[in-house]
Amino acid sequence: MHRIETTHFGTVSFCDDDVISFPRGLPGYASERRFIFLPHSSPVITYLQSVDRADLRFVLISAPAIDDQYVPLIEHSDASTLFPSFEEAQRAKLASWFVVSAVPKGEPTINMLAPIIVRLDERVAVQAVRSDIKYSHAAPLRLFQPIAKKSAC
Amino acid sequence: MVGRRQGEALLIGDSIEVQVLEVSGNRVKLGIKAPRDISVVRREIALTIVENLSAAGELPCELLATVLESITVP
């Protein structure tokens, strides 16, 4: 068991199996490779806390809970990070999340251009930036209605 | 708007050159010559960097809580 002092959540305990590996970091935070999920009272929301940097945390919201028609576009470089082989791609269990942000007037938005894709069985993840123009990088959160039948993962 | 064919190029200012290397279906491969201090990055990556930097900052907690409450699964 490990303990870290975080800026937003105080002392947090976790074990090695809790760590989510981002082999390529995240855009803007390329050197941050290890994170843990911290629960929120809502099942569709989670915090993504850096293990190595106390002040770095993201608020994530479940992509299926926001838009059950949303299909992540995982490009080749991200796919090779998540699935070293075709066989692994077939059996992988994935969860997808949108990063919640607030710019520039303080209204919460979600980045649907670049969902966080977590391979649950291997605890490896990428932020899969899509190159099409189908989704916004800053979609206002208030525009979305709850999808009651969905859960966080 | 500037129309270019494969192998042709255009200049941006005095120091940036963009050449159309290959056109295949709906994909275009570009070659870019630029000074080292000019960052060349895909637009969607640049947008996500800005969003991530903002997301990691202070979120307006009260407003966020209100919005999140409204979309919370009952």
Coordinates of C-alpha atoms in Angstrom, one line a residue:
Chain A
M1 CA 0.0 0.0 0.0
H2 CA 1.2 3.5 -0.9
R3 CA 0.2 6.9 0.4
I4 CA 0.4 10.3 -1.3
E5 CA -0.5 13.7 -0.2
T6 CA -2.7 15.3 -2.8
T7 CA -3.6 19.0 -3.1
H8 CA -7.3 18.4 -3.6
F9 CA -8.1 15.2 -1.7
G10 CA -5.6 15.1 1.2
T11 CA -3.9 11.8 2.0
V12 CA -4.8 9.1 -0.5
S13 CA -3.9 5.4 -0.1
F14 CA -3.6 3.0 -3.1
C15 CA -2.0 -0.2 -4.1
D16 CA 0.0 -1.1 -7.2
D17 CA -3.0 -2.6 -8.9
D18 CA -4.9 0.6 -8.6
V19 CA -2.5 2.5 -10.9
I20 CA -3.6 3.3 -14.4
S21 CA -0.7 3.6 -16.8
F22 CA -0.6 6.2 -19.5
P23 CA 2.4 5.1 -21.5
R24 CA 2.4 8.3 -23.6
G25 CA 1.2 10.7 -20.9
L26 CA -1.6 13.1 -21.8
P27 CA -1.5 16.1 -24.2
G28 CA 0.0 18.9 -22.1
Y29 CA 1.2 16.5 -19.5
A30 CA 3.4 14.1 -21.5
S31 CA 5.6 13.2 -18.6
E32 CA 2.7 12.2 -16.3
R33 CA 2.3 8.4 -16.8
R34 CA 0.7 7.1 -13.6
F35 CA -2.7 7.9 -12.3
I36 CA -5.4 6.5 -10.0
F37 CA -9.1 6.8 -10.0
L38 CA -10.7 8.4 -7.0
P39 CA -14.5 8.0 -6.6
H40 CA -17.1 10.7 -6.7
S41 CA -20.5 10.5 -5.1
S42 CA -22.0 10.2 -8.6
P43 CA -21.5 6.9 -10.4
V44 CA -20.9 8.6 -13.7
I45 CA -18.1 10.8 -12.4
T46 CA -14.6 10.0 -11.3
Y47 CA -11.4 11.8 -10.5
L48 CA -8.2 11.0 -12.2
Q49 CA -5.4 11.8 -9.8
S50 CA -1.7 11.8 -10.7
V51 CA 0.4 9.5 -8.5
D52 CA 3.5 11.5 -9.0
R53 CA 2.2 15.1 -8.9
A54 CA 0.1 16.1 -6.0
D55 CA -1.7 19.0 -7.6
L56 CA -2.6 17.2 -10.9
R57 CA -6.1 15.9 -11.1
F58 CA -8.8 15.7 -13.7
V59 CA -12.6 15.4 -13.3
L60 CA -13.9 12.8 -15.7
I61 CA -17.5 11.9 -16.7
S62 CA -18.5 8.7 -18.2
A63 CA -18.8 9.0 -22.0
P64 CA -21.7 6.4 -22.3
A65 CA -23.6 8.2 -19.6
I66 CA -23.4 11.5 -21.6
D67 CA -23.9 10.1 -25.1
D68 CA -24.7 6.4 -25.6
Q69 CA -24.2 6.9 -29.4
Y70 CA -20.6 8.1 -28.9
V71 CA -18.0 5.8 -30.5
P72 CA -14.4 6.6 -29.7
L73 CA -12.1 6.9 -32.7
I74 CA -8.9 5.1 -31.7
E75 CA -6.2 5.9 -34.2
H76 CA -3.3 3.6 -34.9
S77 CA -0.8 5.0 -32.5
D78 CA -3.2 4.8 -29.6
A79 CA -4.4 1.4 -30.6
S80 CA -0.9 0.0 -30.6
T81 CA -0.5 1.4 -27.1
L82 CA -3.7 -0.2 -25.8
F83 CA -3.5 -3.4 -27.8
P84 CA -0.1 -4.8 -28.6
S85 CA -1.7 -7.6 -30.6
F86 CA -4.9 -8.2 -32.5
E87 CA -5.9 -10.9 -30.1
E88 CA -5.7 -8.6 -27.2
A89 CA -7.9 -6.0 -29.0
Q90 CA -10.6 -8.7 -29.3
R91 CA -10.7 -9.5 -25.6
A92 CA -9.9 -6.0 -24.1
K93 CA -12.5 -4.4 -21.8
L94 CA -12.6 -0.7 -22.3
A95 CA -14.1 2.3 -20.5
S96 CA -14.3 5.8 -22.0
W97 CA -14.5 9.1 -20.2
F98 CA -14.6 12.8 -21.1
V99 CA -12.4 15.3 -19.4
V100 CA -14.4 18.1 -17.7
S101 CA -13.0 21.6 -18.1
A102 CA -14.1 25.2 -17.5
V103 CA -13.1 27.8 -20.0
P104 CA -13.3 30.7 -20.4
K105 CA -16.3 32.0 -18.6
G106 CA -16.4 29.3 -16.0
E107 CA -19.0 27.1 -17.6
P108 CA -18.1 23.4 -17.4
T109 CA -17.4 21.8 -20.7
I110 CA -16.4 18.3 -21.8
N111 CA -13.7 17.4 -24.4
M112 CA -15.5 15.0 -26.8
L113 CA -12.6 15.4 -29.2
A114 CA -10.3 13.5 -27.0
P115 CA -11.8 10.9 -24.6
I116 CA -9.8 9.0 -22.1
I117 CA -9.9 5.3 -23.1
V118 CA -9.0 2.9 -20.3
R119 CA -8.3 -0.7 -20.9
L120 CA -9.7 -2.1 -17.7
D121 CA -8.1 -5.6 -17.9
E122 CA -4.6 -4.3 -18.2
R123 CA -5.1 -0.9 -16.5
V124 CA -3.5 1.0 -19.4
A125 CA -5.0 4.1 -20.9
V126 CA -4.6 6.8 -23.6
Q127 CA -6.3 10.1 -24.3
A128 CA -7.4 9.2 -27.8
V129 CA -7.4 12.5 -29.8
R130 CA -9.6 12.0 -32.8
S131 CA -8.7 13.8 -36.1
D132 CA -12.2 14.1 -37.5
I133 CA -14.3 17.2 -36.8
K134 CA -17.4 15.4 -35.6
Y135 CA -17.1 16.4 -31.9
S136 CA -16.3 19.6 -30.0
H137 CA -13.3 19.9 -27.7
A138 CA -15.4 22.1 -25.4
A139 CA -19.0 20.9 -25.4
P140 CA -21.1 22.7 -22.7
L141 CA -22.0 20.1 -20.1
R142 CA -25.4 21.6 -19.5
L143 CA -26.6 20.6 -23.0
F144 CA -26.6 16.9 -22.0
Q145 CA -29.4 15.0 -20.3
P146 CA -28.8 12.0 -18.1
I147 CA -29.0 8.6 -19.5
A148 CA -30.4 6.8 -16.5
K149 CA -29.8 3.2 -17.5
K150 CA -26.1 3.8 -17.8
S151 CA -23.5 3.3 -15.1
A152 CA -19.9 4.7 -14.8
C153 CA -18.0 1.9 -16.6
Chain B
M1 CA -8.2 29.7 -50.1
V2 CA -5.3 28.3 -52.1
G3 CA -5.6 25.3 -54.4
R4 CA -2.4 23.2 -54.7
R5 CA -1.6 19.9 -56.4
Q6 CA 0.7 17.1 -55.3
G7 CA 4.3 18.3 -55.3
E8 CA 3.4 22.0 -55.2
A9 CA 4.0 24.2 -52.2
L10 CA 3.1 27.5 -50.5
L11 CA 4.9 29.9 -48.2
I12 CA 3.6 31.4 -45.0
G13 CA 5.6 34.5 -44.3
D14 CA 9.3 34.3 -45.2
S15 CA 10.2 31.2 -43.2
I16 CA 7.4 28.6 -43.4
E17 CA 7.0 26.3 -46.4
V18 CA 4.2 23.8 -46.7
Q19 CA 4.4 21.2 -49.5
V20 CA 1.8 18.8 -50.7
L21 CA 3.7 15.5 -50.7
E22 CA 1.0 13.0 -51.4
V23 CA -2.8 13.0 -52.1
S24 CA -4.5 9.7 -51.6
G25 CA -8.3 9.4 -51.4
N26 CA -9.4 11.9 -48.8
R27 CA -6.0 12.1 -47.1
V28 CA -3.3 14.6 -47.8
K29 CA 0.3 14.2 -46.6
L30 CA 2.0 17.6 -46.0
G31 CA 5.7 18.4 -45.6
I32 CA 6.4 21.5 -43.4
K33 CA 9.6 23.4 -43.2
A34 CA 9.6 25.8 -40.3
P35 CA 12.1 27.4 -37.9
R36 CA 12.8 25.4 -34.8
D37 CA 11.0 27.9 -32.6
I38 CA 7.8 27.4 -34.5
S39 CA 5.7 24.7 -33.1
V40 CA 4.0 22.5 -35.6
V41 CA 1.2 20.4 -34.1
R42 CA -2.1 18.9 -35.2
R43 CA -5.0 21.2 -34.5
E44 CA -6.8 18.6 -32.4
I45 CA -3.8 18.0 -30.2
A46 CA -3.3 21.7 -29.6
L47 CA -6.9 22.1 -28.6
T48 CA -6.7 19.2 -26.2
I49 CA -3.5 20.5 -24.7
V50 CA -5.3 23.8 -23.9
E51 CA -8.3 21.9 -22.6
N52 CA -6.2 19.7 -20.4
L53 CA -4.3 22.6 -18.9
S54 CA -7.6 24.2 -18.1
A55 CA -9.1 21.0 -16.8
A56 CA -6.3 20.5 -14.4
G57 CA -6.7 23.9 -12.9
E58 CA -9.3 25.2 -10.5
L59 CA -12.8 24.3 -11.6
P60 CA -15.7 26.5 -10.4
C61 CA -16.8 24.0 -7.8
E62 CA -20.3 25.3 -7.1
L63 CA -21.2 25.6 -10.7
L64 CA -19.7 22.2 -11.5
A65 CA -21.6 20.6 -8.7
T66 CA -24.8 22.0 -9.9
V67 CA -24.3 20.8 -13.4
L68 CA -23.0 17.4 -12.3
E69 CA -26.0 17.0 -10.0
S70 CA -28.4 17.6 -12.9
I71 CA -26.8 14.9 -15.0
T72 CA -26.3 12.4 -12.2
V73 CA -28.0 9.0 -12.7
P74 CA -31.0 8.8 -10.4

